[in-house]
CSV table of N, CA and C in Angstrom, one decimal:
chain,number,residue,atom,x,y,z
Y,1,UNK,N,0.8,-1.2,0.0
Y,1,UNK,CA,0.0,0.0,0.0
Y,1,UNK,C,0.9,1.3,0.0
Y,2,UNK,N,2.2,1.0,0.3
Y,2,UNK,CA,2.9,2.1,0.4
Y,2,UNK,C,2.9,2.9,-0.7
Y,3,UNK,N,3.5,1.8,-1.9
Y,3,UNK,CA,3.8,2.3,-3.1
Y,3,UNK,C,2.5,3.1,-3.6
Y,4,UNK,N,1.0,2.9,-3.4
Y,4,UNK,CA,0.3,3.3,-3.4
Y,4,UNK,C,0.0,4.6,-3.5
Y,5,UNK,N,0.2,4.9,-2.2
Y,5,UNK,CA,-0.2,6.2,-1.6
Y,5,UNK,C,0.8,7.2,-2.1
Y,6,UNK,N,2.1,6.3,-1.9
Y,6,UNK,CA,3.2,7.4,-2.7
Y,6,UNK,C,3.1,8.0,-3.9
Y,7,UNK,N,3.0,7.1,-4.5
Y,7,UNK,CA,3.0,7.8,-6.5
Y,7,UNK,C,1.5,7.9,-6.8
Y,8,UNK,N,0.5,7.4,-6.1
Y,8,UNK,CA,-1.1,7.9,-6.7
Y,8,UNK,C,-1.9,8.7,-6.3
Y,9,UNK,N,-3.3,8.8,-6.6
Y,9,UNK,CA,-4.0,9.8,-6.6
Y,9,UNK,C,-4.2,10.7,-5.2
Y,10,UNK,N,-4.2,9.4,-4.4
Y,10,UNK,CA,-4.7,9.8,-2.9
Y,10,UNK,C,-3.2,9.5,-1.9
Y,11,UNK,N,-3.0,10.6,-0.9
Y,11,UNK,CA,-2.3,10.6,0.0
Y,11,UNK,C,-2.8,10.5,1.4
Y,12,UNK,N,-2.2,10.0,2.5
Y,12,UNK,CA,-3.1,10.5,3.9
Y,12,UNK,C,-2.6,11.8,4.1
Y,13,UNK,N,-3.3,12.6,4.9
Y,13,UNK,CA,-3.0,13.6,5.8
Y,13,UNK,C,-2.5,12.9,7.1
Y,14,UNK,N,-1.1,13.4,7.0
Y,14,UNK,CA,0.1,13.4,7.9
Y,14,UNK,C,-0.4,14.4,9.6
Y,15,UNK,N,-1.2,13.6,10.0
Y,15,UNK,CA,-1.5,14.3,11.8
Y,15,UNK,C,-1.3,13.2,13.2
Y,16,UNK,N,-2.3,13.4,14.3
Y,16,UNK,CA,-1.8,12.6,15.6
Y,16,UNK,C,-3.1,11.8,15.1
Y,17,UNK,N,-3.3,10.5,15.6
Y,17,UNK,CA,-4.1,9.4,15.4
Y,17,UNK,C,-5.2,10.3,16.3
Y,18,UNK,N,-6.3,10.3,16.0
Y,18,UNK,CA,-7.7,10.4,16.7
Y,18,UNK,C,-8.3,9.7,17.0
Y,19,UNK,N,-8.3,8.9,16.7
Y,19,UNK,CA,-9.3,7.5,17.1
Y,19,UNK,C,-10.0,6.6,15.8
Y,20,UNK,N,-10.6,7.3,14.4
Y,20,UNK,CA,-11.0,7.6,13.4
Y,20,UNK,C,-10.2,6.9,12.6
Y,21,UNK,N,-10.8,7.0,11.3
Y,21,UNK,CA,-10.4,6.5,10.3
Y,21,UNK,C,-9.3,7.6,9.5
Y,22,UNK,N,-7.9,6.7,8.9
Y,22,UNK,CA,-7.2,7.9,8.0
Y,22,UNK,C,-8.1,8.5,7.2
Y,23,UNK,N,-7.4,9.9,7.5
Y,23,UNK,CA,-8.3,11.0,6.1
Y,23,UNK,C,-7.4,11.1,4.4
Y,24,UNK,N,-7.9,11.3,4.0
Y,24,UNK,CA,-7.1,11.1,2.5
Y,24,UNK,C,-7.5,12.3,2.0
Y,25,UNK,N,-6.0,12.9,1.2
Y,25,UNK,CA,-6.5,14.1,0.6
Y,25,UNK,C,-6.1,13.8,-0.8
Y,26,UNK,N,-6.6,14.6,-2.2
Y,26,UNK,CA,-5.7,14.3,-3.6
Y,26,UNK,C,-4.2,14.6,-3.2
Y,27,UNK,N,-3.8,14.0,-4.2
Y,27,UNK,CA,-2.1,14.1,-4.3
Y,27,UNK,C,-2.2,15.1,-5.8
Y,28,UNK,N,-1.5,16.4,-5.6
Y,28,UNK,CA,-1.6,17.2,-7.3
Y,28,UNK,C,-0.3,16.8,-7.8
Y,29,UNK,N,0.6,15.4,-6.9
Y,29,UNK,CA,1.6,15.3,-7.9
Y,29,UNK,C,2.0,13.5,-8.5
Y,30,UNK,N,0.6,12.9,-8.5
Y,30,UNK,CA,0.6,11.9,-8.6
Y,30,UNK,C,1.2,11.4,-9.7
Y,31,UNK,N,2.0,10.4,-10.2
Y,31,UNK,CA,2.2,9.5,-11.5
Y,31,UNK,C,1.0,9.0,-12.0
Y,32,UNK,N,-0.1,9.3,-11.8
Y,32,UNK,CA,-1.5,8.8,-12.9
Y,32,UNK,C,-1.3,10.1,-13.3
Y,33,UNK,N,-0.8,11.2,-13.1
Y,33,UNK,CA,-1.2,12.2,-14.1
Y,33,UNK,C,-0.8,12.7,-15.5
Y,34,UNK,N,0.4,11.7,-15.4
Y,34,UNK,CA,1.1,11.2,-16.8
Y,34,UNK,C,1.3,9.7,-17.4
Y,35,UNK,N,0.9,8.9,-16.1
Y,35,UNK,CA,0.7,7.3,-16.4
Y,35,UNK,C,-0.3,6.7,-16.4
Y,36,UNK,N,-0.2,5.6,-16.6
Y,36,UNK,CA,-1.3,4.2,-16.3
Y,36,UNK,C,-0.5,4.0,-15.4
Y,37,UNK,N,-1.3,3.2,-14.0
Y,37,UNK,CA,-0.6,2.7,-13.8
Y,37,UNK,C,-0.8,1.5,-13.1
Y,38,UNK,N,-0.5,0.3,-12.8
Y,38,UNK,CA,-1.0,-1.1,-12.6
Y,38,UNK,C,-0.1,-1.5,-11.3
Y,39,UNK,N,-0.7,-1.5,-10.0
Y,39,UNK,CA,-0.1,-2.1,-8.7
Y,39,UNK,C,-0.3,-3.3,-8.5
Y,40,UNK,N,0.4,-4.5,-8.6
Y,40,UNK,CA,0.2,-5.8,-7.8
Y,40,UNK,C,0.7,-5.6,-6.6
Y,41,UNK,N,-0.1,-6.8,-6.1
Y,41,UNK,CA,0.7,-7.3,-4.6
Y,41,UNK,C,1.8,-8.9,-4.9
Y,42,UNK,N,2.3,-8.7,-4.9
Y,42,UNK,CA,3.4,-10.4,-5.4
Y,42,UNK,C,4.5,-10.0,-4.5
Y,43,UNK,N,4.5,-11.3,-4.2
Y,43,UNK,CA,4.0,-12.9,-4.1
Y,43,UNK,C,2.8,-13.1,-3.3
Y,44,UNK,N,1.7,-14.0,-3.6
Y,44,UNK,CA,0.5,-14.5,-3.1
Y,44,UNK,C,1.0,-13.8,-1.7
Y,45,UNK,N,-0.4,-13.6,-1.1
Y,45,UNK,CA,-0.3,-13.3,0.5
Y,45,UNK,C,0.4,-11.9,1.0
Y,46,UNK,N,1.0,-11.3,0.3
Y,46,UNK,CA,1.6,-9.7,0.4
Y,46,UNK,C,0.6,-9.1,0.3
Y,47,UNK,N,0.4,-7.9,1.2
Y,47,UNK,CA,-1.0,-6.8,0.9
Y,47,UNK,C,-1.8,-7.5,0.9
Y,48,UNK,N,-2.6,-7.0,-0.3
Y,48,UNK,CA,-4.6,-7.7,0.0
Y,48,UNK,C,-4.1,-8.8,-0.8
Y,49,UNK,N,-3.4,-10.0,-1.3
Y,49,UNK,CA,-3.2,-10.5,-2.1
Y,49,UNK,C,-3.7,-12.2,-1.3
Y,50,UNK,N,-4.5,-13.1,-1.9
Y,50,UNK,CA,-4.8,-14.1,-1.5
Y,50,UNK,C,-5.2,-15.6,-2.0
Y,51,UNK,N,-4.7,-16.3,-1.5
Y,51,UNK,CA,-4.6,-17.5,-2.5
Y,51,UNK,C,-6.2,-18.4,-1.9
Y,52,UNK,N,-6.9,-18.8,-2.7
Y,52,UNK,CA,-8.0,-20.2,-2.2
Y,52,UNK,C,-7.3,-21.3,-1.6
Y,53,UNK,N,-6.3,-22.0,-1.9
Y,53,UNK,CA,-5.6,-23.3,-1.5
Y,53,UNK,C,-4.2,-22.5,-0.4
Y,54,UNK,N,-4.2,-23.2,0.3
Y,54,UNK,CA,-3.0,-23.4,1.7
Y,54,UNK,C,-1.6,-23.3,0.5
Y,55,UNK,N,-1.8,-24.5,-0.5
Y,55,UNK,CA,-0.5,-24.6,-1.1
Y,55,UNK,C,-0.1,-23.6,-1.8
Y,56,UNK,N,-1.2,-22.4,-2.5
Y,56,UNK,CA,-1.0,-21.4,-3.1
Y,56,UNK,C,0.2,-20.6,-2.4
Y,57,UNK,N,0.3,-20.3,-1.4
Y,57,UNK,CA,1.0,-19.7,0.0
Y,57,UNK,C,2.5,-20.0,-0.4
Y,58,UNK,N,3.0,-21.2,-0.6
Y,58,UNK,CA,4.5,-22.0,-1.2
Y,58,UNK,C,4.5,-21.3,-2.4
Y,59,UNK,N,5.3,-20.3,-2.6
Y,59,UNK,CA,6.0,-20.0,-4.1
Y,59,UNK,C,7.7,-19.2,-4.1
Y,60,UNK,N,8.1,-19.8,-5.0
Y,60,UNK,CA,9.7,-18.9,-4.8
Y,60,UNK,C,9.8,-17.7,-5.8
Y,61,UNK,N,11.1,-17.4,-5.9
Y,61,UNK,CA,11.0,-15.9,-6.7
Y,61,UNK,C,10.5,-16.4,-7.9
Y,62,UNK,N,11.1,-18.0,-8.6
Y,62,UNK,CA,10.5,-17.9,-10.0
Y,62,UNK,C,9.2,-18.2,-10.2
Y,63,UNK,N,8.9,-19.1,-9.4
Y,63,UNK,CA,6.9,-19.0,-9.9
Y,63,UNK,C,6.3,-18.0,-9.3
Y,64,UNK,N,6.8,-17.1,-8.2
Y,64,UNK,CA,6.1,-15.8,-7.9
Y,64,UNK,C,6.5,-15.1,-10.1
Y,65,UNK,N,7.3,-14.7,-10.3
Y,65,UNK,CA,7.5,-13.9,-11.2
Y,65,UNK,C,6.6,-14.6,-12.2
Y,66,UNK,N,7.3,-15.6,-12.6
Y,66,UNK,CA,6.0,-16.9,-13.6
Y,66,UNK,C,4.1,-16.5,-13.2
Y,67,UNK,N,3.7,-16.4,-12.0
Y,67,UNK,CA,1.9,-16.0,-11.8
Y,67,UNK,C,2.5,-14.4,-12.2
Y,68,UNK,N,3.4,-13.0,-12.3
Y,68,UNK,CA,3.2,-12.2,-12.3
Y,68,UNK,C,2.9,-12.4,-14.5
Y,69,UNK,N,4.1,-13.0,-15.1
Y,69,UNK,CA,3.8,-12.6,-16.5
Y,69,UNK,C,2.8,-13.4,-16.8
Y,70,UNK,N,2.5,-14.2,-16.3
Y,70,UNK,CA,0.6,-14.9,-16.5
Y,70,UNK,C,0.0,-13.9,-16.4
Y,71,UNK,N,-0.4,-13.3,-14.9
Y,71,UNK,CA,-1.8,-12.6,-14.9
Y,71,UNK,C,-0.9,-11.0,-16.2
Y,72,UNK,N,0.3,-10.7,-16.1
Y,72,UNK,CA,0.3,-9.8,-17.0
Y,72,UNK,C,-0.4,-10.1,-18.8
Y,73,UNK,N,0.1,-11.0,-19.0
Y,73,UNK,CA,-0.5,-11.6,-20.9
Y,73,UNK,C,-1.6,-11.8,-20.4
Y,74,UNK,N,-2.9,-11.9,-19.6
Y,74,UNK,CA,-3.7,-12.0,-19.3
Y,74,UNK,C,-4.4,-10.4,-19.5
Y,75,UNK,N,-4.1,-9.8,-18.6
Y,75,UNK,CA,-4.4,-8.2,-18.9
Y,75,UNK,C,-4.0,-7.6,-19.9
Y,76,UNK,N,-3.3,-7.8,-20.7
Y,76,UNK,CA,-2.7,-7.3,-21.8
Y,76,UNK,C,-3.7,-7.6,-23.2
Y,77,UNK,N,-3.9,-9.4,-22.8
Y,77,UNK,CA,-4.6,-9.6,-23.8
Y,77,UNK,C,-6.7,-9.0,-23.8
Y,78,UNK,N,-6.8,-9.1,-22.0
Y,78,UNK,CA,-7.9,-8.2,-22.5
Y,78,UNK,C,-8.3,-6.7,-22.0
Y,79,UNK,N,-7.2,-6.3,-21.8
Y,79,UNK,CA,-7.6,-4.3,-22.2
Y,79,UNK,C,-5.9,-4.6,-23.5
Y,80,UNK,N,-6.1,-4.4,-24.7
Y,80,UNK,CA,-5.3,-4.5,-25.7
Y,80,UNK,C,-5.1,-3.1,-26.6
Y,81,UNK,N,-5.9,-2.2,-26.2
Y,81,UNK,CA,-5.7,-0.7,-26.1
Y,81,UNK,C,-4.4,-0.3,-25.7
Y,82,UNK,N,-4.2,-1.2,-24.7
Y,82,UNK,CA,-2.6,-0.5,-23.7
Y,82,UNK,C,-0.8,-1.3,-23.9
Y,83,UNK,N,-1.8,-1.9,-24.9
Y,83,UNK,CA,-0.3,-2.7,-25.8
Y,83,UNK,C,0.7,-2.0,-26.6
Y,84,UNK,N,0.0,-0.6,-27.2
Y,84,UNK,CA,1.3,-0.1,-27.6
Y,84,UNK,C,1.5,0.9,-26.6
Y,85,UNK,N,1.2,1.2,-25.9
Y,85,UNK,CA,1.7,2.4,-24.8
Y,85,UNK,C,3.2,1.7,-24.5
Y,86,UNK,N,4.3,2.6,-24.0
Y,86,UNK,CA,5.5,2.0,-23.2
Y,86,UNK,C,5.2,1.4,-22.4
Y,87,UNK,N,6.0,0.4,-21.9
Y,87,UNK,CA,5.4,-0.5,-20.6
Y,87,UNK,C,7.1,-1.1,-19.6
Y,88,UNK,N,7.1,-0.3,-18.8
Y,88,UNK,CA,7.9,0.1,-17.5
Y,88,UNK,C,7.6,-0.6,-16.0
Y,89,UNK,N,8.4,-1.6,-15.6
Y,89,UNK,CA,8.0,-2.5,-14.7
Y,89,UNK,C,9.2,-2.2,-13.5
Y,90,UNK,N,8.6,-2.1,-12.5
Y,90,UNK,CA,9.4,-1.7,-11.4
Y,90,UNK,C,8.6,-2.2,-10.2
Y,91,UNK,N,9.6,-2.1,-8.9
Y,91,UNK,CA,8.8,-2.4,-7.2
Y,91,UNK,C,10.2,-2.1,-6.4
Y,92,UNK,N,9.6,-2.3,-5.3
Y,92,UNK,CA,10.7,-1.5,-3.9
Y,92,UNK,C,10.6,-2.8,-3.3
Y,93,UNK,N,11.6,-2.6,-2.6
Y,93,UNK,CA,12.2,-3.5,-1.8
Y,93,UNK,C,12.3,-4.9,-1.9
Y,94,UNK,N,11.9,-6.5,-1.7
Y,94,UNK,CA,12.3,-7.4,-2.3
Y,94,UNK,C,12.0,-7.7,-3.5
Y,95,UNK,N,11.1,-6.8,-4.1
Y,95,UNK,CA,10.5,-6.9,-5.6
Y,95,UNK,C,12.0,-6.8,-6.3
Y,96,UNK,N,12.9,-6.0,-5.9
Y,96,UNK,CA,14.4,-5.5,-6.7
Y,96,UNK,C,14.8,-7.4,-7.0
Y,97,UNK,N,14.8,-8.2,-6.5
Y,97,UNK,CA,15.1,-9.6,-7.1
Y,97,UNK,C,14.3,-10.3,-7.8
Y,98,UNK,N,12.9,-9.8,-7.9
Y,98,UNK,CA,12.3,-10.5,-9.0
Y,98,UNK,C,11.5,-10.0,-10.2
Y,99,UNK,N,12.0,-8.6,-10.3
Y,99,UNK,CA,11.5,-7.7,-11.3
Y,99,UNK,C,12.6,-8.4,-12.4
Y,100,UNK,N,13.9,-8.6,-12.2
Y,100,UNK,CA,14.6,-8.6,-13.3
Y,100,UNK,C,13.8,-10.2,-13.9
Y,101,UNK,N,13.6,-10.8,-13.2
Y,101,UNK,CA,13.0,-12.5,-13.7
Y,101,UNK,C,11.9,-12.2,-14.3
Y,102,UNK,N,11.1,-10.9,-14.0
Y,102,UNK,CA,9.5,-11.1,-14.7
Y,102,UNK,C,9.8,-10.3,-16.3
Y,103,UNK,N,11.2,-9.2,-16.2
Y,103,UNK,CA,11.2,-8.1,-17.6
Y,103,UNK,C,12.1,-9.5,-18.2
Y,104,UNK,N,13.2,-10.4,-17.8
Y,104,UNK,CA,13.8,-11.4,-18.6
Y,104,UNK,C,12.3,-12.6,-19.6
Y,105,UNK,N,11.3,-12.6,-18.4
Y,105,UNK,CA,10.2,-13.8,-18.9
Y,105,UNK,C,9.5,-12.7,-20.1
Y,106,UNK,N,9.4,-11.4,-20.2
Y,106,UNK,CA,8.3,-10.8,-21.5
Y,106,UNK,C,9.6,-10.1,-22.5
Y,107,UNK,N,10.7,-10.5,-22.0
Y,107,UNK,CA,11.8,-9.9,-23.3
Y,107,UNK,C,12.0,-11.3,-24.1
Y,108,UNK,N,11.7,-12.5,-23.1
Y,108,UNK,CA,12.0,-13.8,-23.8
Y,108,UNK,C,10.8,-13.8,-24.7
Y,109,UNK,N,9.8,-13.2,-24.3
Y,109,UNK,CA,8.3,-13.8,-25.2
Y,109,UNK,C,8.1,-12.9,-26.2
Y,110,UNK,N,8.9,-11.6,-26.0
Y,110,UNK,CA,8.9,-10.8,-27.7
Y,110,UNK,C,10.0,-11.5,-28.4
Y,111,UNK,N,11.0,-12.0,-28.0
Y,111,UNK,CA,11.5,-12.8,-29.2
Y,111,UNK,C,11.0,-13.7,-29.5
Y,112,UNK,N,10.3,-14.1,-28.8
Y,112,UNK,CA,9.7,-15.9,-29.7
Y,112,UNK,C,8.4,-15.2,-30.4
Y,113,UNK,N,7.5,-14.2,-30.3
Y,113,UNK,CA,6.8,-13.3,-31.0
Y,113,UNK,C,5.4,-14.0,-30.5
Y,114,UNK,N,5.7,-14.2,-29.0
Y,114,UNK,CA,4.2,-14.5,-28.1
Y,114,UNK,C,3.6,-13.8,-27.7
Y,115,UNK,N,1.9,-13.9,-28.3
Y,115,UNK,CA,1.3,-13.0,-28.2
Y,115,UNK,C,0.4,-12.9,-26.7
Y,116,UNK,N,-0.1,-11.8,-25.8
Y,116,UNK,CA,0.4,-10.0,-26.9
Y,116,UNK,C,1.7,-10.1,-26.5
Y,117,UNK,N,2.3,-9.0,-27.2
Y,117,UNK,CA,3.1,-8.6,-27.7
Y,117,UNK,C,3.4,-7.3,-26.2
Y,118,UNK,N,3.7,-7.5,-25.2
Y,118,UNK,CA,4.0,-6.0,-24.3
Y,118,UNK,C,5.1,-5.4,-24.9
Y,119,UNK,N,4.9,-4.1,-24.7
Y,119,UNK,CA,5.9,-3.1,-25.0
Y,119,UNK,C,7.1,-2.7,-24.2
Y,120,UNK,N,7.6,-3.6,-23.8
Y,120,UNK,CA,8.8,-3.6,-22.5
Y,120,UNK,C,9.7,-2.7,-23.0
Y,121,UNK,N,9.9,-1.7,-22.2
Y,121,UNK,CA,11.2,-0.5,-22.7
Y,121,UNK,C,11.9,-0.4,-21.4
Y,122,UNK,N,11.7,-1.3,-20.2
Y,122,UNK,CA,13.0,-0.6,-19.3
Y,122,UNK,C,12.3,-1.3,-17.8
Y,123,UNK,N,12.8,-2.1,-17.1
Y,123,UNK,CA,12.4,-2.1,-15.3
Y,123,UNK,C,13.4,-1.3,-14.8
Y,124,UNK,N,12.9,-1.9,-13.2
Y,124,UNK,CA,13.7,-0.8,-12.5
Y,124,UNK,C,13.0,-1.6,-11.0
């Protein structure tokens, strides 16, 4: 949720806890104001993220990265509007060891010319 609030639309207002619920104010300097932009929770069980099976729960960096370029050719294939836009893949903190596995799995699938086709120009 971090990443969230950082770079998107809504921020909390920074005060002493009241009792209440956080207040949310716009952010006028969000990255949706020049992006798309698409937040997973990965690996299963991070954030709101949740598996139906106990076993779902067991995954390492490569089949965490393997369900991320699944559900990605999945979205890709149906909002396909957003196929030629650039497409920029990044995350903070242990995501830095398996971003490079998920931009290696869709650099491997435009050379074999599997479709869709993402627009990979750069992780991070």
């Amino acid at each position: 949720m971090g990443l969230a609030f950082e770079i998107g639309p809504l921020k909390f207002v920074l005060a002493p806890y009241s009792g209440g619920l956080p207040e949310l104010v716009y952010n006028p300097y969000s990255w949706t104001k020049m992006a798309n932009i698409l937040l997973l929770d990965s690996p299963v069980g991070s954030g709101f993220s949740f598996a139906r099976d106990p076993k779902g729960y067991y995954v390492g960096d490569y089949s965490s990265s393997s369900q991320v370029q699944t559900f990605l050719n999945k979205w890709f294939t149906d909002h396909p509007q957003y196929l030629s836009n650039p497409f920029y893949i990044g995350g903070d903190s242990y995501a830095g060891k398996v971003i490079p596995l998920i931009a290696q799995g869709i650099s491997e699938g435009i050379d074999m010319r599997q479709q869709p086709v993402i627009n990979l120009k750069a992780s991070y």
